[in-house]
Each structure stands twice: as C-alpha cells, then as structure tokens.
Short mmCIF file of C-alpha atoms and ligand atoms in Angstrom, two decimals:
data_model
loop_
_atom_site.label_atom_id
_atom_site.label_comp_id
_atom_site.label_asym_id
_atom_site.label_seq_id
_atom_site.Cartn_x
_atom_site.Cartn_y
_atom_site.Cartn_z
CA MET A 1 -20.35 5.59 5.32
CA PRO A 2 -22.13 8.90 6.07
CA HIS A 3 -20.18 11.94 4.84
CA LYS A 4 -21.79 14.76 6.81
CA GLN A 5 -18.35 15.65 7.99
CA GLN A 6 -18.02 18.50 10.47
CA SER A 7 -14.36 18.42 11.37
CA GLY A 8 -13.22 18.44 7.74
CA ARG A 9 -10.91 15.58 8.63
CA ALA A 10 -11.16 11.82 8.61
CA PHE A 11 -9.72 8.47 9.58
CA ALA A 12 -11.13 6.87 6.42
CA SER A 13 -7.86 6.52 4.56
CA ASP A 14 -4.51 8.13 4.05
CA ASN A 15 -5.71 9.04 0.57
CA TRP A 16 -8.43 11.18 2.11
CA ALA A 17 -5.60 13.44 3.25
CA GLY A 18 -4.36 16.24 1.05
CA VAL A 19 -0.91 16.77 -0.36
CA HIS A 20 2.20 17.56 1.63
CA PRO A 21 3.14 21.24 1.11
CA GLU A 22 6.72 20.27 0.18
CA VAL A 23 5.33 18.08 -2.60
CA LEU A 24 3.09 20.85 -3.92
CA ALA A 25 6.02 23.25 -3.80
CA ALA A 26 8.12 20.82 -5.82
CA MET A 27 5.37 20.55 -8.43
CA ALA A 28 5.16 24.33 -8.63
CA ALA A 29 8.94 24.53 -9.00
CA ALA A 30 8.76 22.06 -11.87
CA ASN A 31 6.12 24.19 -13.56
CA VAL A 32 8.66 26.23 -15.48
CA GLY A 33 9.14 26.34 -19.23
CA HIS A 34 8.83 23.43 -21.62
CA VAL A 35 10.60 20.10 -21.23
CA PRO A 36 10.40 16.88 -23.25
CA SER A 37 7.21 14.92 -22.65
CA TYR A 38 6.60 11.25 -21.74
CA GLY A 39 9.50 11.04 -19.29
CA GLY A 40 12.27 12.39 -21.49
CA ASP A 41 12.79 15.25 -19.04
CA PRO A 42 15.42 15.94 -16.36
CA TYR A 43 12.85 15.73 -13.52
CA THR A 44 12.05 12.14 -14.42
CA ARG A 45 15.74 11.24 -14.70
CA ASP A 46 16.28 12.71 -11.23
CA ALA A 47 13.33 10.89 -9.63
CA VAL A 48 14.21 7.56 -11.24
CA ALA A 49 17.80 7.88 -10.01
CA ARG A 50 16.70 8.77 -6.47
CA ILE A 51 14.23 5.90 -6.31
CA GLY A 52 16.91 3.52 -7.57
CA ASP A 53 19.36 4.78 -4.92
CA GLU A 54 16.84 4.31 -2.10
CA LEU A 55 15.74 0.86 -3.20
CA GLY A 56 19.12 -0.53 -4.15
CA GLY A 57 20.14 -3.24 -6.53
CA ASP A 58 20.00 -2.32 -10.18
CA ALA A 59 16.40 -1.25 -9.79
CA GLN A 60 14.59 -0.49 -13.06
CA VAL A 61 12.04 2.23 -12.26
CA PHE A 62 8.92 3.28 -14.18
CA LEU A 63 6.56 5.99 -12.95
CA VAL A 64 2.79 5.45 -13.18
CA PHE A 65 -0.38 7.14 -11.90
CA SER A 66 -2.15 4.65 -9.65
CA GLY A 67 -1.46 1.86 -7.21
CA THR A 68 -3.89 -0.50 -8.90
CA ALA A 69 -2.08 0.06 -12.19
CA ALA A 70 1.29 -0.52 -10.55
CA ASN A 71 0.05 -3.85 -9.18
CA VAL A 72 -1.49 -4.96 -12.46
CA LEU A 73 1.51 -3.93 -14.57
CA CYS A 74 3.96 -5.60 -12.17
CA LEU A 75 1.97 -8.81 -12.18
CA GLN A 76 1.47 -8.66 -15.95
CA SER A 77 5.23 -8.65 -16.34
CA MET A 78 5.53 -11.67 -14.06
CA ALA A 79 2.68 -14.00 -14.99
CA GLN A 80 0.84 -15.21 -18.06
CA SER A 81 -2.86 -16.00 -18.22
CA HIS A 82 -2.40 -19.74 -17.59
CA GLN A 83 -0.45 -18.95 -14.43
CA ALA A 84 -1.54 -17.97 -10.92
CA VAL A 85 -0.68 -15.39 -8.30
CA ILE A 86 -0.69 -16.52 -4.67
CA CYS A 87 -1.69 -13.74 -2.27
CA ALA A 88 -3.35 -13.09 1.07
CA GLU A 89 -7.14 -13.38 1.15
CA THR A 90 -7.06 -9.77 2.37
CA ALA A 91 -4.77 -8.58 -0.45
CA HIS A 92 -5.88 -5.33 -2.08
CA VAL A 93 -5.26 -6.87 -5.50
CA HIS A 94 -7.83 -9.54 -4.59
CA THR A 95 -10.42 -7.59 -2.58
CA SER A 96 -10.38 -4.03 -3.85
CA GLU A 97 -9.22 -3.76 -7.46
CA CYS A 98 -12.42 -4.90 -9.17
CA GLY A 99 -10.72 -7.93 -10.67
CA ALA A 100 -8.26 -5.74 -12.60
CA ALA A 101 -5.51 -8.37 -12.47
CA GLU A 102 -7.89 -11.07 -13.64
CA LYS A 103 -9.15 -8.83 -16.46
CA HIS A 104 -5.83 -7.56 -17.74
CA ILE A 105 -3.67 -10.63 -17.18
CA GLY A 106 -6.35 -13.28 -17.23
CA CYS A 107 -4.54 -15.12 -14.46
CA LYS A 108 -6.00 -16.80 -11.40
CA LEU A 109 -5.53 -15.43 -7.90
CA LEU A 110 -5.04 -18.07 -5.22
CA THR A 111 -5.74 -16.72 -1.76
CA VAL A 112 -4.12 -17.78 1.48
CA PRO A 113 -5.90 -17.27 4.86
CA SER A 114 -4.34 -14.21 6.46
CA PRO A 115 -5.96 -13.37 9.81
CA HIS A 116 -3.28 -10.75 10.45
CA GLY A 117 -2.76 -9.71 6.84
CA LYS A 118 0.43 -11.70 6.36
CA ILE A 119 1.05 -14.95 4.53
CA THR A 120 3.74 -17.48 5.34
CA VAL A 121 5.47 -20.34 3.55
CA PRO A 122 3.23 -23.14 4.90
CA GLY A 123 0.11 -21.37 3.60
CA ILE A 124 1.73 -20.72 0.24
CA ARG A 125 2.98 -24.30 -0.05
CA GLU A 126 -0.61 -25.62 -0.05
CA TYR A 127 -0.91 -24.37 -3.62
CA LEU A 128 2.23 -25.95 -5.00
CA HIS A 129 0.73 -29.04 -6.53
CA ASP A 130 -0.15 -30.21 -10.03
CA ILE A 131 2.89 -28.42 -11.38
CA GLY A 132 3.12 -29.21 -15.08
CA ASN A 133 -0.50 -30.39 -15.21
CA GLU A 134 -2.19 -28.53 -18.04
CA HIS A 135 -5.58 -28.76 -16.27
CA HIS A 136 -4.32 -26.62 -13.43
CA ALA A 137 -3.38 -22.92 -13.32
CA GLN A 138 0.35 -22.88 -12.64
CA PRO A 139 1.51 -20.86 -9.60
CA ARG A 140 4.05 -18.30 -10.78
CA VAL A 141 3.99 -15.29 -8.43
CA ILE A 142 3.65 -14.70 -4.70
CA SER A 143 2.30 -11.23 -3.91
CA ILE A 144 2.65 -9.74 -0.43
CA THR A 145 1.54 -6.32 0.82
CA GLN A 146 3.87 -4.15 2.91
CA ALA A 147 2.49 -2.77 5.22
CA THR A 148 -0.41 -5.21 5.02
CA GLU A 149 -4.05 -4.31 4.65
CA TYR A 150 -4.27 -4.84 8.44
CA GLY A 151 -1.43 -2.43 9.13
CA THR A 152 0.94 -5.20 10.16
CA VAL A 153 4.44 -5.43 8.70
CA TYR A 154 6.67 -8.17 7.37
CA THR A 155 10.16 -8.16 8.85
CA PRO A 156 13.12 -8.40 6.43
CA GLN A 157 13.61 -12.00 7.62
CA GLU A 158 9.99 -12.91 6.89
CA ILE A 159 10.26 -11.45 3.39
CA ARG A 160 13.55 -13.26 2.81
CA ALA A 161 11.97 -16.57 3.86
CA ILE A 162 9.15 -16.11 1.34
CA ALA A 163 11.59 -14.97 -1.37
CA ASP A 164 13.87 -17.96 -0.84
CA PHE A 165 10.91 -20.31 -0.96
CA ALA A 166 9.64 -18.61 -4.11
CA HIS A 167 12.95 -18.81 -5.91
CA ALA A 168 13.55 -22.42 -4.87
CA ASN A 169 10.22 -23.26 -6.50
CA SER A 170 10.59 -21.21 -9.70
CA LEU A 171 8.22 -18.54 -8.43
CA LEU A 172 8.65 -14.76 -8.33
CA LEU A 173 7.99 -12.40 -5.42
CA HIS A 174 5.92 -9.24 -5.87
CA MET A 175 5.41 -6.65 -3.16
CA ASP A 176 2.46 -4.24 -3.10
CA GLY A 177 4.19 -1.35 -1.37
CA ALA A 178 1.29 1.10 -1.23
CA ARG A 179 2.35 1.79 2.38
CA ILE A 180 5.98 0.72 2.19
CA PHE A 181 7.20 3.91 3.87
CA ASN A 182 5.07 3.22 6.93
CA ALA A 183 6.51 -0.29 7.07
CA ALA A 184 10.12 0.89 6.78
CA VAL A 185 9.84 3.41 9.59
CA SER A 186 7.97 0.92 11.75
CA LEU A 187 10.86 -1.53 11.35
CA ASN A 188 13.43 1.25 11.48
CA VAL A 189 15.20 -0.14 8.43
CA PRO A 190 16.15 1.38 5.06
CA LEU A 191 13.82 0.69 2.15
CA LYS A 192 16.50 -1.57 0.66
CA ALA A 193 16.25 -3.95 3.60
CA ILE A 194 12.66 -4.88 2.76
CA THR A 195 12.99 -4.82 -1.04
CA SER A 196 16.15 -5.53 -3.03
CA GLY A 197 17.96 -6.78 0.08
CA ALA A 198 15.21 -9.23 0.98
CA GLY A 199 14.80 -10.88 -2.42
CA VAL A 200 11.78 -9.01 -3.82
CA ASP A 201 11.62 -9.29 -7.62
CA ALA A 202 9.10 -6.55 -8.39
CA LEU A 203 7.63 -3.76 -6.30
CA SER A 204 4.61 -1.49 -6.58
CA PHE A 205 6.18 1.56 -4.96
CA GLY A 206 3.44 3.75 -3.55
CA GLY A 207 3.78 7.48 -2.99
CA THR A 208 0.18 8.70 -2.95
CA LYS A 209 -0.67 7.45 0.55
CA ASN A 210 2.36 9.26 1.94
CA GLY A 211 1.45 12.75 0.75
CA LEU A 212 1.70 12.84 -3.06
CA VAL A 213 -1.06 14.11 -5.35
CA ALA A 214 -0.69 10.94 -7.40
CA GLY A 215 2.49 9.05 -7.93
CA GLU A 216 3.41 5.38 -7.91
CA ALA A 217 6.21 3.45 -9.51
CA VAL A 218 6.76 -0.01 -10.90
CA VAL A 219 10.20 -1.18 -9.81
CA PHE A 220 11.92 -4.32 -11.03
CA PHE A 221 14.86 -5.84 -9.18
CA LYS A 222 14.88 -8.91 -11.41
CA LEU A 223 15.95 -7.08 -14.50
CA ALA A 224 14.55 -9.45 -17.12
CA LEU A 225 11.07 -8.47 -15.92
CA ALA A 226 11.65 -4.96 -17.25
CA ASP A 227 12.03 -6.20 -20.84
CA ASP A 228 9.49 -4.42 -23.04
CA PHE A 229 7.94 -2.77 -19.98
CA GLU A 230 7.76 0.60 -21.78
CA PHE A 231 5.30 -0.99 -24.19
CA LYS A 232 3.24 -2.57 -21.42
CA ARG A 233 3.03 0.75 -19.57
CA MET A 234 1.86 2.55 -22.72
CA GLN A 235 -0.68 -0.16 -23.60
CA GLY A 236 -1.75 -0.04 -19.98
CA MET A 237 -2.48 3.69 -20.39
CA GLN A 238 -0.07 4.64 -17.62
CA LEU A 239 2.47 6.67 -19.58
CA SER A 240 2.12 10.23 -18.40
CA SER A 241 2.79 12.83 -21.08
CA LYS A 242 3.65 15.45 -18.44
CA MET A 243 5.67 13.00 -16.42
CA ARG A 244 7.79 15.72 -14.86
CA PHE A 245 4.98 16.37 -12.38
CA ILE A 246 4.86 12.78 -11.10
CA ALA A 247 8.65 12.85 -10.96
CA ALA A 248 8.84 16.11 -9.02
CA GLN A 249 6.55 14.64 -6.37
CA PHE A 250 8.77 11.59 -5.87
CA SER A 251 11.92 13.69 -5.79
CA ALA A 252 10.38 15.84 -3.05
CA LEU A 253 9.38 12.75 -1.08
CA LEU A 254 12.94 11.46 -1.26
CA THR A 255 14.52 14.80 -0.33
CA ASN A 256 15.35 15.82 3.24
CA ASP A 257 13.81 12.59 4.52
CA LEU A 258 10.28 13.80 3.79
CA TRP A 259 9.12 10.20 3.39
CA LYS A 260 10.47 9.33 6.82
CA ARG A 261 9.11 12.41 8.53
CA SER A 262 5.63 11.87 7.10
CA ALA A 263 5.44 8.12 7.69
CA THR A 264 6.91 8.40 11.19
CA HIS A 265 4.28 10.96 12.08
CA ALA A 266 1.41 8.90 10.65
CA ASN A 267 2.60 5.82 12.53
CA ARG A 268 2.95 7.77 15.76
CA MET A 269 -0.60 9.05 15.41
CA ALA A 270 -1.82 5.46 14.95
CA GLN A 271 -0.05 4.45 18.17
CA LEU A 272 -1.60 7.38 19.97
CA LEU A 273 -5.06 6.57 18.63
CA ALA A 274 -4.74 2.90 19.56
CA GLY A 275 -3.58 3.85 23.05
CA GLU A 276 -6.54 6.18 23.56
CA LEU A 277 -9.09 3.70 22.22
CA ALA A 278 -7.66 0.78 24.16
CA GLY A 279 -8.44 2.68 27.36
CA ILE A 280 -12.16 2.90 26.55
CA LYS A 281 -14.38 0.14 27.93
CA GLY A 282 -16.30 -1.43 25.05
CA VAL A 283 -13.55 -0.91 22.50
CA THR A 284 -11.09 -3.67 21.58
CA ILE A 285 -8.04 -3.25 19.37
CA THR A 286 -8.06 -6.28 17.07
CA GLN A 287 -4.74 -6.09 15.21
CA GLN A 288 -1.21 -5.24 16.23
CA VAL A 289 -0.66 -1.58 15.38
CA GLN A 290 2.64 -1.52 13.50
CA ALA A 291 2.08 1.09 10.79
CA ASN A 292 -0.61 3.73 10.31
CA GLU A 293 -3.76 1.66 10.70
CA VAL A 294 -5.86 0.83 13.74
CA PHE A 295 -8.54 -1.87 13.74
CA ALA A 296 -10.99 -1.79 16.61
CA THR A 297 -14.35 -3.28 17.48
CA MET A 298 -16.88 -1.02 19.14
CA PRO A 299 -20.62 -1.05 19.84
CA LYS A 300 -22.43 -1.10 16.51
CA GLU A 301 -24.97 1.56 17.44
CA ILE A 302 -22.41 4.30 18.04
CA ILE A 303 -20.76 3.99 14.63
CA PRO A 304 -23.07 6.02 12.35
CA LYS A 305 -22.96 9.08 14.61
CA LEU A 306 -19.16 8.88 14.90
CA GLN A 307 -18.83 8.60 11.14
CA GLU A 308 -20.80 11.81 10.67
CA GLN A 309 -17.98 13.71 12.33
CA TRP A 310 -15.06 11.44 11.62
CA PRO A 311 -15.57 9.40 8.45
CA PHE A 312 -14.01 5.93 8.63
CA HIS A 313 -14.71 2.53 7.10
CA VAL A 314 -16.32 -0.39 8.86
CA TRP A 315 -14.01 -3.25 7.94
CA ASN A 316 -16.21 -6.02 9.27
CA GLU A 317 -19.94 -5.44 9.77
CA ALA A 318 -20.34 -8.76 11.57
CA ASN A 319 -18.32 -7.71 14.61
CA SER A 320 -18.55 -3.92 14.01
CA GLU A 321 -14.82 -3.62 13.47
CA ALA A 322 -13.66 -0.19 12.37
CA ARG A 323 -10.59 0.53 10.25
CA LEU A 324 -8.99 3.84 11.18
CA ILE A 325 -6.11 5.19 9.12
CA THR A 326 -3.83 8.05 10.09
CA SER A 327 -1.94 10.31 7.70
CA PHE A 328 1.03 12.63 7.51
CA ASP A 329 -1.26 15.45 8.62
CA THR A 330 -3.26 13.76 11.40
CA ALA A 331 -3.01 15.98 14.48
CA GLU A 332 -2.88 14.94 18.12
CA ALA A 333 -6.02 17.03 18.57
CA ASP A 334 -7.77 14.88 15.93
CA VAL A 335 -6.99 11.77 17.93
CA ALA A 336 -8.14 13.36 21.19
CA ASP A 337 -11.36 14.62 19.59
CA PHE A 338 -12.23 11.26 18.06
CA ALA A 339 -11.40 9.29 21.21
CA GLY A 340 -13.47 11.75 23.25
CA LEU A 341 -16.45 11.23 20.95
CA VAL A 342 -16.12 7.44 21.24
CA ARG A 343 -15.90 7.70 25.02
CA ASP A 344 -18.95 9.97 25.19
CA ALA A 345 -20.97 7.86 22.77
CA ILE A 346 -20.31 4.68 24.75
CA GLY A 347 -21.00 6.48 28.03
CA ALA A 348 -24.29 7.89 26.73
CA ARG A 349 -25.68 4.50 25.76
CA GLY A 350 -28.77 3.50 27.66
CA LYS A 351 -29.06 6.89 29.36
C1 PLP B 401 -2.56 -1.97 -0.17
C2 PLP B 401 -3.04 -1.17 -1.36
N1 PLP B 401 -2.58 -1.48 -2.57
C3 PLP B 401 -2.96 -0.80 -3.66
C4 PLP B 401 -3.85 0.25 -3.57
C5 PLP B 401 -4.32 0.89 -4.84
O1 PLP B 401 -4.03 2.22 -4.98
P1 PLP B 401 -4.89 3.16 -5.97
O2 PLP B 401 -6.12 3.51 -5.21
O3 PLP B 401 -3.97 4.31 -6.24
O4 PLP B 401 -5.21 2.40 -7.21
C6 PLP B 401 -4.35 0.62 -2.32
C7 PLP B 401 -5.30 1.76 -2.19
O5 PLP B 401 -6.08 1.83 -1.28
C8 PLP B 401 -3.94 -0.12 -1.18
O6 PLP B 401 -4.41 0.16 0.05
#
C-alpha cells in the first residue's frame, strides 16, 4: 500500500486514526502525583467497575495493552494445547495474529467458511466429531468476532444460538470485541445484550479502535475462567506498571457516552461512504455495511493512485476488493473527497 499520503487522513483502519481529545484529556488528568503501580490505583478500580457495569453479569475485568494479547490470553484461559478453537476462516486470530494463539497456547484453530464474516451452528457442528479420541484435537472454544472482520454484526439472538449450542456441547464461547462498540450502536442495544446477556463466556474488549491510545481488556463472564488470570497476564507480559493510564482511557470512553458518540459517528460515515460509492458505475459494494467498514470492488488500475492520497488496504487482490474503514474522526468532507477521486479516476480511464 503506497503511503505518499497527501490528505493526512486514511481509510486504512480505525487504528490509523489518532486519539479522541476526551481520552487524551483524561490521561492528562490522571498524570498527577504518585499512585500505586500495577493496577493497585484508584483509576484502575474506577475503570474496572465501569466496564463491569456496562457489560453486566459478575464480569471479571483485566486491563491489557493489545487486542492480540487480549485474544491470546482469553483463549489461553479457555483451552489447553490438546484442544481446538473453532473460528471463522476470516477471524483475526487466524489470519492476522502471526499464529500467536498457536504459539502461546499450542492449540489448533479450526476454521469455518465465513463469506460474510459470521459463523453459524451448522458450520461449527461439522467439527464436533471424534470427541474423546486421543488422536484428534478436541474442540473446546468457539470464537466469534463482533463486529466481524467484514463489518457485519451478530444479533443478540445469533450469539445466543451459538452460546446455547456451545454450552450444550461442553464448549465455551469467546468474543473478539475489537469493534464491539460499533456493533452495539449498529444494533442499537446495550453492550450487555451482546455479551453477558447473550451467553458469552469471555470477551476481548477493545478500546483502541474507538479512540484510545492503547487499551483493551480481558473480561470473563464465566468466573472460573478468571482463576489465576493475574499470573497468566503477568507471564503474558501484559501487566502494565503504570496501569492508571490505560484505566483513565477506558473511564473516559465510558463517560458521557463517548463510546456511543464515537462509534455512532464512525458507523454513519461508513454508511455515507457506501452510499457515495454505490452510486459510481464500476464500483460494487460487496458486504452489508453494518458497522464502520465498507468493502467494495473497483477497477484494479485506479487503486494505486487512490491509495497515494487515501491509504486503504486491498482485501482481495483477485477481484480488486478494497477494505475501507471509518473512524471517530472521519469527516463528511473526507468521504466526499475520496468518492470524488474514485469517480474521477473511473471517468478518466481510457481517455
Ligand atoms: C478483529 C480484530 N481483533 C483483534 C485485533 C488485534 O488488535 P491489536 O492490533 O491491538 O493487537 C484487530 C486489529 O486489527 C482486529 O481487527
């Protein structure tokens, strides 16, 4: 992806965006005096309590630095190395984490075809055989991503159906919630409705993509999974000594509905972008736009020039499908500028 960026902005990812000013202000406000390290501070107590309130149940909450670490540490608490995690073939944990789960847990990932990013019970059921056979990795966890890597969302009913199936078959349900805020506002439901209320056992609760500097949390709703987690987090090198600064970011996100405001805006910008692109001959929107991601095919030859001004990833080279992600700070003018460039580039072809 060429990076000769002129606009200073991008549709490459929501982590290309900066930090929400309210989050930075909260970090600055926490930058006062000395407090106990490693999470023994009042900021961490406040953030953990707020996260627990939003997510419901008796959530056990542990702050960490990165989304990959949250996924690996969740799954490590749920599966042993002779067991397997069933996930979408598009799952970030499978495609984009450099085999971190396989390295740290040693478990097998079993992937289910997911043309729209979601998996369903029939696809999962295919793997439920040879239970008790020592020659066969034993399925133990189902991992779903909310919103999915295609920007689609699972409804509370769809999550509940997977959770019920999991529990009826002695499996556990993990959710990679790197974009959970975008999913919740898309569905117009509280976070509880797609987590504790829908039968999720463990959640990677992502803040970074919704305007934090860096802040994720491992959240357990099935409390036994939290046993000894402090040790796993430390061995996993995810125990922040100055944890108050991760905590202050989360508290800001959960204050005055900042998470909703930011995710609602990002989703609205994705709708706007999809609407603009759909009106351009030669561009086809390939996935339902439900969160803050737009997937679109476009003529291959126009892509490099577009990327010089508006960096974005090509998701599928074979059909020149672009992945465009909007953020809390995407402006309507950004969308108009990008769509105008696409229109002009397509119009200029062959001239
Ligand atoms: C769905 C999903 N899960 C997990 C992650 C991992 O987050 P991090 O880059 O903080 O490790 C990402 C980041 O792109 C993601 O998109």
